[in-house]
Short mmCIF file of C-alpha atoms in Angstrom, two decimals:
data_model
loop_
_atom_site.label_atom_id
_atom_site.label_comp_id
_atom_site.label_asym_id
_atom_site.label_seq_id
_atom_site.Cartn_x
_atom_site.Cartn_y
_atom_site.Cartn_z
CA MET A 208 13.83 -14.52 -8.80
CA SER A 209 13.31 -11.26 -10.64
CA GLY A 210 10.93 -8.40 -9.96
CA GLN A 211 10.23 -8.44 -13.70
CA GLY A 212 8.78 -11.98 -13.71
CA PRO A 213 5.10 -12.67 -14.38
CA TRP A 214 4.30 -13.09 -10.67
CA ALA A 215 5.32 -9.51 -9.98
CA GLN A 216 2.12 -8.40 -11.72
CA PRO A 217 -0.61 -7.45 -9.19
CA ARG A 218 -3.46 -8.66 -11.42
CA LEU A 219 -1.95 -12.12 -11.65
CA ARG A 220 -1.50 -12.27 -7.89
CA GLU A 221 -5.04 -11.00 -7.44
CA ALA A 222 -6.32 -13.84 -9.63
CA TRP A 223 -4.32 -16.30 -7.51
CA ALA A 224 -5.87 -14.84 -4.35
CA ARG A 225 -9.30 -15.62 -5.83
CA GLN A 226 -8.12 -19.01 -7.11
CA ASP A 227 -9.70 -18.07 -10.44
CA TRP A 228 -7.82 -20.41 -12.75
CA ALA A 229 -9.25 -18.93 -15.93
CA ASP A 230 -7.86 -15.51 -14.94
CA ILE A 231 -4.65 -17.01 -13.60
CA LEU A 232 -3.83 -18.57 -16.96
CA ARG A 233 -4.88 -15.49 -18.93
CA GLU A 234 -2.97 -13.06 -16.72
CA TYR A 235 0.10 -15.31 -16.64
CA ARG A 236 0.14 -15.53 -20.43
CA ALA A 237 -0.27 -11.77 -20.74
CA ALA A 238 2.55 -11.10 -18.27
CA ALA A 239 4.86 -13.67 -19.84
CA GLY A 240 3.96 -12.87 -23.44
CA LEU A 241 2.87 -16.44 -24.17
CA SER A 242 0.25 -17.96 -26.42
CA GLN A 243 -1.84 -20.90 -25.25
CA ARG A 244 0.54 -23.13 -27.22
CA GLY A 245 3.49 -21.59 -25.41
CA LEU A 246 1.81 -22.15 -22.06
CA GLU A 247 1.17 -25.78 -22.98
CA LYS A 248 4.91 -26.46 -22.83
CA LEU A 249 5.19 -25.05 -19.31
CA ILE A 250 2.30 -26.77 -17.58
CA GLY A 251 1.97 -29.97 -19.59
CA VAL A 252 -1.71 -29.36 -20.35
CA PRO A 253 -2.87 -29.58 -24.00
CA GLN A 254 -3.82 -26.31 -25.64
CA PRO A 255 -7.50 -27.30 -26.08
CA HIS A 256 -7.74 -27.91 -22.34
CA ILE A 257 -6.10 -24.56 -21.63
CA CYS A 258 -8.64 -22.92 -23.90
CA ALA A 259 -11.46 -24.73 -22.08
CA ILE A 260 -10.18 -23.54 -18.68
CA GLU A 261 -9.80 -19.95 -19.81
CA SER A 262 -13.28 -19.91 -21.34
CA GLY A 263 -14.85 -21.41 -18.23
CA ARG A 264 -15.90 -24.64 -19.95
CA ARG A 265 -13.56 -26.68 -17.77
CA ARG A 266 -13.01 -26.20 -14.05
CA VAL A 267 -9.77 -26.92 -12.25
CA MET A 268 -10.81 -29.25 -9.45
CA SER A 269 -8.39 -32.15 -9.02
CA ALA A 270 -5.42 -31.89 -6.70
CA ASP A 271 -3.16 -33.38 -9.38
CA LEU A 272 -4.08 -30.72 -11.92
CA ILE A 273 -3.73 -27.91 -9.37
CA ALA A 274 -0.29 -29.23 -8.40
CA ARG A 275 0.77 -29.46 -12.05
CA LEU A 276 -0.38 -25.92 -12.78
CA THR A 277 1.21 -24.54 -9.60
CA GLU A 278 4.54 -26.14 -10.42
CA GLY A 279 4.46 -25.30 -14.12
CA LEU A 280 3.64 -21.65 -13.49
CA ALA A 281 6.35 -21.45 -10.78
CA VAL A 282 3.99 -19.92 -8.23
CA PRO A 283 6.14 -18.13 -5.61
CA PRO A 284 6.43 -19.86 -2.21
CA GLU A 285 4.81 -16.98 -0.33
CA LEU A 286 1.62 -17.53 -2.34
CA THR A 287 1.29 -21.30 -2.30
CA GLY A 288 0.29 -21.42 1.36
CA MET A 289 -2.14 -18.54 1.04
CA PRO A 290 -5.83 -19.08 1.88
CA SER A 291 -8.10 -18.78 -1.13
CA GLU A 292 -10.98 -17.08 0.66
CA SER A 293 -11.58 -13.51 -0.43
CA GLU A 294 -12.99 -12.68 3.04
CA PRO A 295 -10.18 -12.66 5.61
CA ASP A 296 -11.13 -14.93 8.49
CA ASP A 297 -8.90 -13.00 10.89
CA TRP A 298 -8.12 -9.40 10.02
CA GLY A 299 -5.87 -8.66 12.96
CA PRO A 300 -2.18 -9.52 13.47
CA PRO A 301 -1.85 -12.93 15.19
CA PRO A 302 0.24 -13.18 18.37
CA GLU A 303 2.72 -15.56 16.78
CA LEU A 304 3.51 -12.93 14.15
CA ARG A 305 4.60 -10.51 16.86
CA ASP A 306 6.63 -13.23 18.59
CA ARG A 307 8.37 -14.21 15.38
CA ILE A 308 10.03 -10.83 15.00
CA ALA A 309 13.24 -10.62 16.98
CA HIS A 310 16.85 -9.98 16.25
CA GLY A 311 18.12 -13.52 16.01
CA GLN A 312 21.45 -14.61 17.36
CA ALA A 313 22.23 -16.75 14.33
CA THR A 314 24.65 -15.48 11.75
CA GLY A 315 23.37 -17.62 8.92
CA ARG A 316 22.64 -16.06 5.57
CA THR A 317 19.11 -15.41 4.41
CA ASP A 318 17.70 -15.13 0.94
CA LEU A 319 17.79 -11.37 0.42
CA ARG A 320 16.98 -11.78 -3.26
CA THR A 321 13.60 -13.13 -2.21
CA ALA A 322 13.12 -10.25 0.24
CA ASP A 323 14.08 -7.69 -2.42
CA TRP A 324 11.67 -9.26 -4.86
CA ILE A 325 8.83 -9.22 -2.32
CA GLY A 326 9.62 -5.56 -1.69
CA GLN A 327 9.33 -4.79 -5.40
CA VAL A 328 6.03 -6.64 -5.57
CA LEU A 329 4.68 -4.67 -2.59
CA ALA A 330 5.61 -1.46 -4.39
CA GLN A 331 3.54 -2.59 -7.37
CA HIS A 332 0.65 -3.48 -5.06
CA ARG A 333 0.68 0.04 -3.66
CA ARG A 334 0.31 1.42 -7.16
CA ALA A 335 -2.27 -1.18 -8.22
CA GLU A 336 -4.47 -0.52 -5.20
CA ASP A 337 -5.88 2.58 -6.87
CA GLU A 338 -7.51 0.34 -9.48
CA VAL A 339 -7.68 -3.17 -8.00
CA GLY A 340 -8.62 -2.33 -4.41
CA GLY A 341 -6.85 -3.26 -1.21
CA ARG A 342 -9.39 -5.83 -0.05
CA THR A 343 -8.73 -8.00 -3.09
CA LEU A 344 -4.97 -7.86 -2.55
CA TRP A 345 -5.19 -8.41 1.23
CA PRO A 346 -4.45 -12.18 1.24
CA VAL A 347 -1.52 -11.70 -1.11
CA VAL A 348 0.15 -9.03 1.02
CA ARG A 349 -0.67 -10.88 4.23
CA SER A 350 1.05 -13.97 2.88
CA GLN A 351 4.04 -11.94 1.74
CA LEU A 352 4.37 -10.55 5.26
CA ASP A 353 4.58 -14.09 6.60
CA SER A 354 7.39 -14.81 4.17
CA VAL A 355 9.32 -11.74 5.28
CA THR A 356 8.89 -12.31 9.02
CA ARG A 357 10.04 -15.89 8.74
CA LEU A 358 13.38 -14.62 7.42
CA ILE A 359 14.09 -12.19 10.24
CA PRO A 360 14.95 -14.38 13.27
CA GLY A 361 17.90 -15.88 11.40
CA THR A 362 19.49 -12.52 10.65
CA THR A 363 21.42 -9.80 12.47
CA GLY A 364 22.63 -6.26 11.94
CA GLU A 365 21.82 -4.37 8.76
CA THR A 366 20.16 -7.38 7.16
CA ALA A 367 17.71 -7.73 10.04
CA ASP A 368 17.01 -3.98 10.03
CA ARG A 369 16.37 -4.05 6.32
CA LEU A 370 13.86 -6.88 6.70
CA MET A 371 12.21 -5.09 9.64
CA LEU A 372 11.52 -2.13 7.38
CA LEU A 373 9.99 -4.41 4.76
CA ALA A 374 7.81 -6.04 7.42
CA ALA A 375 6.74 -2.60 8.71
CA GLU A 376 5.80 -1.53 5.18
CA HIS A 377 3.56 -4.58 4.81
CA ALA A 378 1.94 -4.04 8.23
CA HIS A 379 1.28 -0.38 7.47
CA TRP A 380 -0.34 -1.32 4.17
CA LEU A 381 -2.58 -3.86 5.93
CA SER A 382 -3.53 -1.21 8.48
CA TRP A 383 -4.53 1.21 5.74
CA VAL A 384 -6.72 -1.37 4.01
CA ALA A 385 -8.34 -2.43 7.29
CA HIS A 386 -9.14 1.22 8.08
CA SER A 387 -10.70 1.69 4.64
CA GLU A 388 -12.91 -1.34 5.42
CA GLY A 389 -14.13 0.32 8.62
CA ARG A 390 -12.13 -1.98 10.94
CA THR A 391 -10.63 0.69 13.16
CA GLY A 392 -9.39 -1.54 15.96
CA VAL A 393 -7.67 -3.89 13.56
CA ALA A 394 -6.14 -0.95 11.68
CA LEU A 395 -4.64 0.38 14.91
CA ALA A 396 -3.34 -3.07 15.83
CA TRP A 397 -1.49 -3.40 12.52
CA LEU A 398 -0.19 0.14 12.91
CA ASP A 399 1.19 -0.72 16.36
CA VAL A 400 3.00 -3.69 14.82
CA ALA A 401 4.39 -1.49 12.03
CA LEU A 402 5.59 1.13 14.52
CA GLY A 403 7.36 -1.46 16.66
CA TRP A 404 9.16 -2.95 13.68
CA ALA A 405 10.09 0.47 12.32
CA MET A 406 11.53 1.57 15.65
CA ASP A 407 13.33 -1.73 16.28
CA GLY A 408 14.91 -1.46 12.86
CA GLY A 409 15.90 2.18 13.40
CA HIS A 410 13.88 3.47 10.45
CA GLN A 411 13.07 7.11 11.16
CA ASP A 412 11.07 7.72 8.00
CA MET A 413 8.74 4.76 8.56
CA THR A 414 8.35 5.76 12.22
CA ALA A 415 7.37 9.27 11.12
CA TRP A 416 4.97 7.90 8.53
CA VAL A 417 3.23 5.60 11.01
CA HIS A 418 2.69 8.57 13.33
CA ARG A 419 1.27 10.49 10.38
CA VAL A 420 -1.18 7.69 9.57
CA ARG A 421 -2.24 7.35 13.22
CA SER A 422 -2.85 11.12 13.26
CA TYR A 423 -5.02 10.77 10.18
CA TYR A 424 -7.06 8.03 11.87
CA ALA A 425 -7.53 10.17 14.98
CA LEU A 426 -8.69 13.16 12.92
CA GLN A 427 -11.10 10.98 10.95
CA HIS A 428 -12.62 9.82 14.22
CA GLY A 429 -13.11 13.31 15.62
CA ASP A 430 -10.10 13.71 17.91
CA PRO A 431 -8.11 16.64 16.47
CA ARG A 432 -6.07 17.20 19.65
CA ARG A 433 -4.73 13.65 19.58
CA ALA A 434 -4.23 14.00 15.83
CA GLU A 435 -2.16 17.14 16.36
CA ARG A 436 0.11 15.58 19.00
CA THR A 437 0.60 12.41 17.02
CA ALA A 438 1.52 14.33 13.87
CA GLN A 439 4.02 16.34 15.92
CA ALA A 440 5.62 13.07 17.04
CA GLY A 441 6.16 12.25 13.36
CA ARG A 442 8.40 15.30 13.03
CA VAL A 443 10.66 14.46 15.96
CA GLY A 444 14.17 13.34 15.11
CA ASN A 445 15.46 13.77 11.61
CA PRO A 446 13.00 12.36 9.06
CA SER A 447 13.66 12.90 5.38
CA PRO A 448 12.04 15.91 3.65
CA ALA A 449 9.28 13.72 2.17
CA ALA A 450 8.38 12.09 5.49
CA ALA A 451 8.56 15.46 7.27
CA SER A 452 6.32 16.97 4.58
CA ALA A 453 3.65 14.30 5.11
CA ALA A 454 3.73 14.85 8.88
CA ALA A 455 3.61 18.65 8.53
CA HIS A 456 0.57 18.45 6.27
CA GLN A 457 -1.23 16.18 8.72
CA GLU A 458 -0.43 18.53 11.58
CA ALA A 459 -1.81 21.38 9.47
CA MET A 460 -5.08 19.50 9.03
CA ALA A 461 -5.30 18.93 12.78
CA ALA A 462 -4.53 22.59 13.50
CA ALA A 463 -7.28 23.64 11.10
CA ALA A 464 -9.75 21.32 12.87
CA LEU A 465 -8.77 22.97 16.16
CA GLY A 466 -9.48 26.42 14.70
CA ASP A 467 -5.83 27.56 14.56
CA ARG A 468 -5.92 28.61 10.91
CA ASP A 469 -2.77 30.76 10.91
CA ARG A 470 -0.72 27.87 12.20
CA ALA A 471 -2.41 25.52 9.76
CA ARG A 472 -1.40 27.75 6.86
CA ARG A 473 2.20 27.96 8.06
CA LEU A 474 2.42 24.19 8.41
CA SER A 475 0.85 23.68 5.00
CA ASP A 476 3.38 26.03 3.40
CA GLU A 477 6.17 24.15 5.16
CA ALA A 478 4.85 20.84 3.83
CA VAL A 479 4.91 22.19 0.27
CA ARG A 480 8.48 23.49 0.68
CA LEU A 481 9.69 20.15 2.05
CA ALA A 482 8.05 18.20 -0.78
CA ALA A 483 9.67 20.52 -3.32
CA GLN A 484 13.10 19.44 -2.02
CA VAL A 485 12.55 15.89 -3.33
CA PRO A 486 10.69 16.16 -6.66
CA ASP A 487 12.22 12.90 -7.93
CA GLU A 488 10.54 9.68 -6.82
CA ALA A 489 13.90 7.94 -6.36
CA ASP A 490 14.76 10.40 -3.57
CA ARG A 491 11.64 9.60 -1.52
CA PRO A 492 10.84 6.53 0.62
CA GLY A 493 9.06 3.85 -1.40
CA TRP A 494 5.69 4.30 0.32
CA LEU A 495 5.80 8.04 -0.47
CA TYR A 496 6.21 7.51 -4.20
CA TRP A 497 3.09 9.63 -4.75
CA LEU A 498 4.24 12.74 -2.83
CA ASP A 499 5.54 14.84 -5.70
CA PRO A 500 5.12 18.65 -5.93
CA VAL A 501 1.75 18.23 -7.68
CA ARG A 502 0.34 16.11 -4.88
CA ALA A 503 1.81 18.51 -2.31
CA GLN A 504 -0.07 21.33 -4.05
CA LEU A 505 -3.32 19.36 -3.87
CA GLU A 506 -2.74 18.63 -0.19
CA ALA A 507 -2.16 22.34 0.39
CA ALA A 508 -5.52 22.97 -1.29
CA SER A 509 -7.09 20.47 1.12
CA ALA A 510 -5.56 22.36 4.04
CA ALA A 511 -6.96 25.62 2.64
CA ALA A 512 -10.39 24.00 2.45
CA ALA A 513 -10.04 22.83 6.06
CA CYS A 514 -9.37 26.48 6.94
CA HIS A 515 -12.49 27.51 4.95
CA ASN A 516 -10.35 29.52 2.53
CA TRP A 517 -12.46 28.37 -0.41
CA ARG A 518 -10.82 30.64 -2.99
CA ALA A 519 -7.32 29.33 -2.28
CA ALA A 520 -8.69 25.78 -2.14
CA ALA A 521 -10.43 26.07 -5.50
CA GLU A 522 -7.37 27.63 -7.13
CA GLY A 523 -5.11 24.91 -5.75
CA PHE A 524 -7.36 22.05 -6.84
CA ARG A 525 -7.88 23.63 -10.25
CA ALA A 526 -4.13 24.05 -10.82
CA GLY A 527 -3.13 20.57 -9.61
CA LEU A 528 -5.84 18.34 -11.03
CA PRO A 529 -4.76 18.45 -14.71
CA GLN A 530 -1.29 17.27 -13.68
CA LEU A 531 -2.53 14.36 -11.54
CA THR A 532 -2.35 11.34 -13.82
CA GLY A 533 -2.43 7.63 -13.10
CA TYR A 534 -4.53 7.88 -9.93
CA PRO A 535 -8.20 7.58 -10.96
CA ARG A 536 -9.64 7.33 -7.45
CA ASP A 537 -7.54 10.22 -6.16
CA HIS A 538 -8.43 12.28 -9.23
CA ALA A 539 -12.13 11.70 -8.55
CA TYR A 540 -11.62 12.64 -4.88
CA TYR A 541 -9.87 15.93 -5.61
CA LEU A 542 -12.35 16.76 -8.36
CA ALA A 543 -15.16 16.42 -5.83
CA ARG A 544 -13.21 18.67 -3.46
CA LEU A 545 -12.84 21.26 -6.24
CA GLU A 546 -16.55 21.19 -6.99
CA ASP A 547 -17.34 21.61 -3.30
CA ALA A 548 -14.94 24.55 -2.96
CA GLU A 549 -16.39 26.25 -6.04
CA ARG A 550 -19.92 25.70 -4.75
CA ARG A 551 -19.09 27.25 -1.40
CA LEU A 552 -17.23 30.11 -3.06
CA SER A 553 -20.25 30.94 -5.22
CA ARG A 554 -22.41 31.23 -2.10
CA ALA A 555 -20.01 33.62 -0.36
#
């Protein structure tokens, strides 16, 4: 399997999550560069019928047709068992998922190509979330996590640790989406799972990142003291500069909320310096692909705003925003922060 195949495209997987066959066929053709005639050869359905499905004039209802399309389009195994409901019936991590993760005693080989491919797809989901939305992609990522965790008990050593990191990445992503949906308890449950897997696999950067996210949750829910201590835990050990930068920024935000503005400024400056050490995406953990020097500058502006230094905040947002491309929701967020800082500055 290759990360460049059609099923690596988030919009195609989103269409599968909705079981929208018109979109599935359209998105598959777009990803594969096929015409309707070209698709006809893969799925054994005449071109007029493909046209009718894509236009909505024909619905895909029969089990035989669904099976033919699934086989012809080579739908990945981690998707074929996925529920089609867009509303998750159980947001939290099931007990059997926790039990499934253990360092197995077997020495058999596992399909690491599949795991690598799933990891590449998750990376694309992280980027697509800014436009598609995490709720839509939830069943896809949840199903991918099942595929990863089923591989782990039959592995040992570095292979098991590598899969544990991939599982922790998925669980962290699910936590973030659950939190954005207002499901705080579920978000914390997924974060606990991610932390356990990260620690069991010996992954310092993911451990630091999970502490950073938990600190963010605590600050959002009005507990800056807990947020501060949790962010500090993310800096223990020897995390990479990018992971340490994220934790330092979060600690700065907590310090600002506690009224310790001098310390908040020092931490914010440290976060910017750490991020500047790894300007290239390839040198940062996959989930911190976004933390380049531009984003670090915008986060520093957020810390300045938290310290009520509206001039520094406005200058930072104004300097960073033109360089922030490819993140429409984040751009809108920071633009609103700039407008707020300028409004407050004008009143001073």
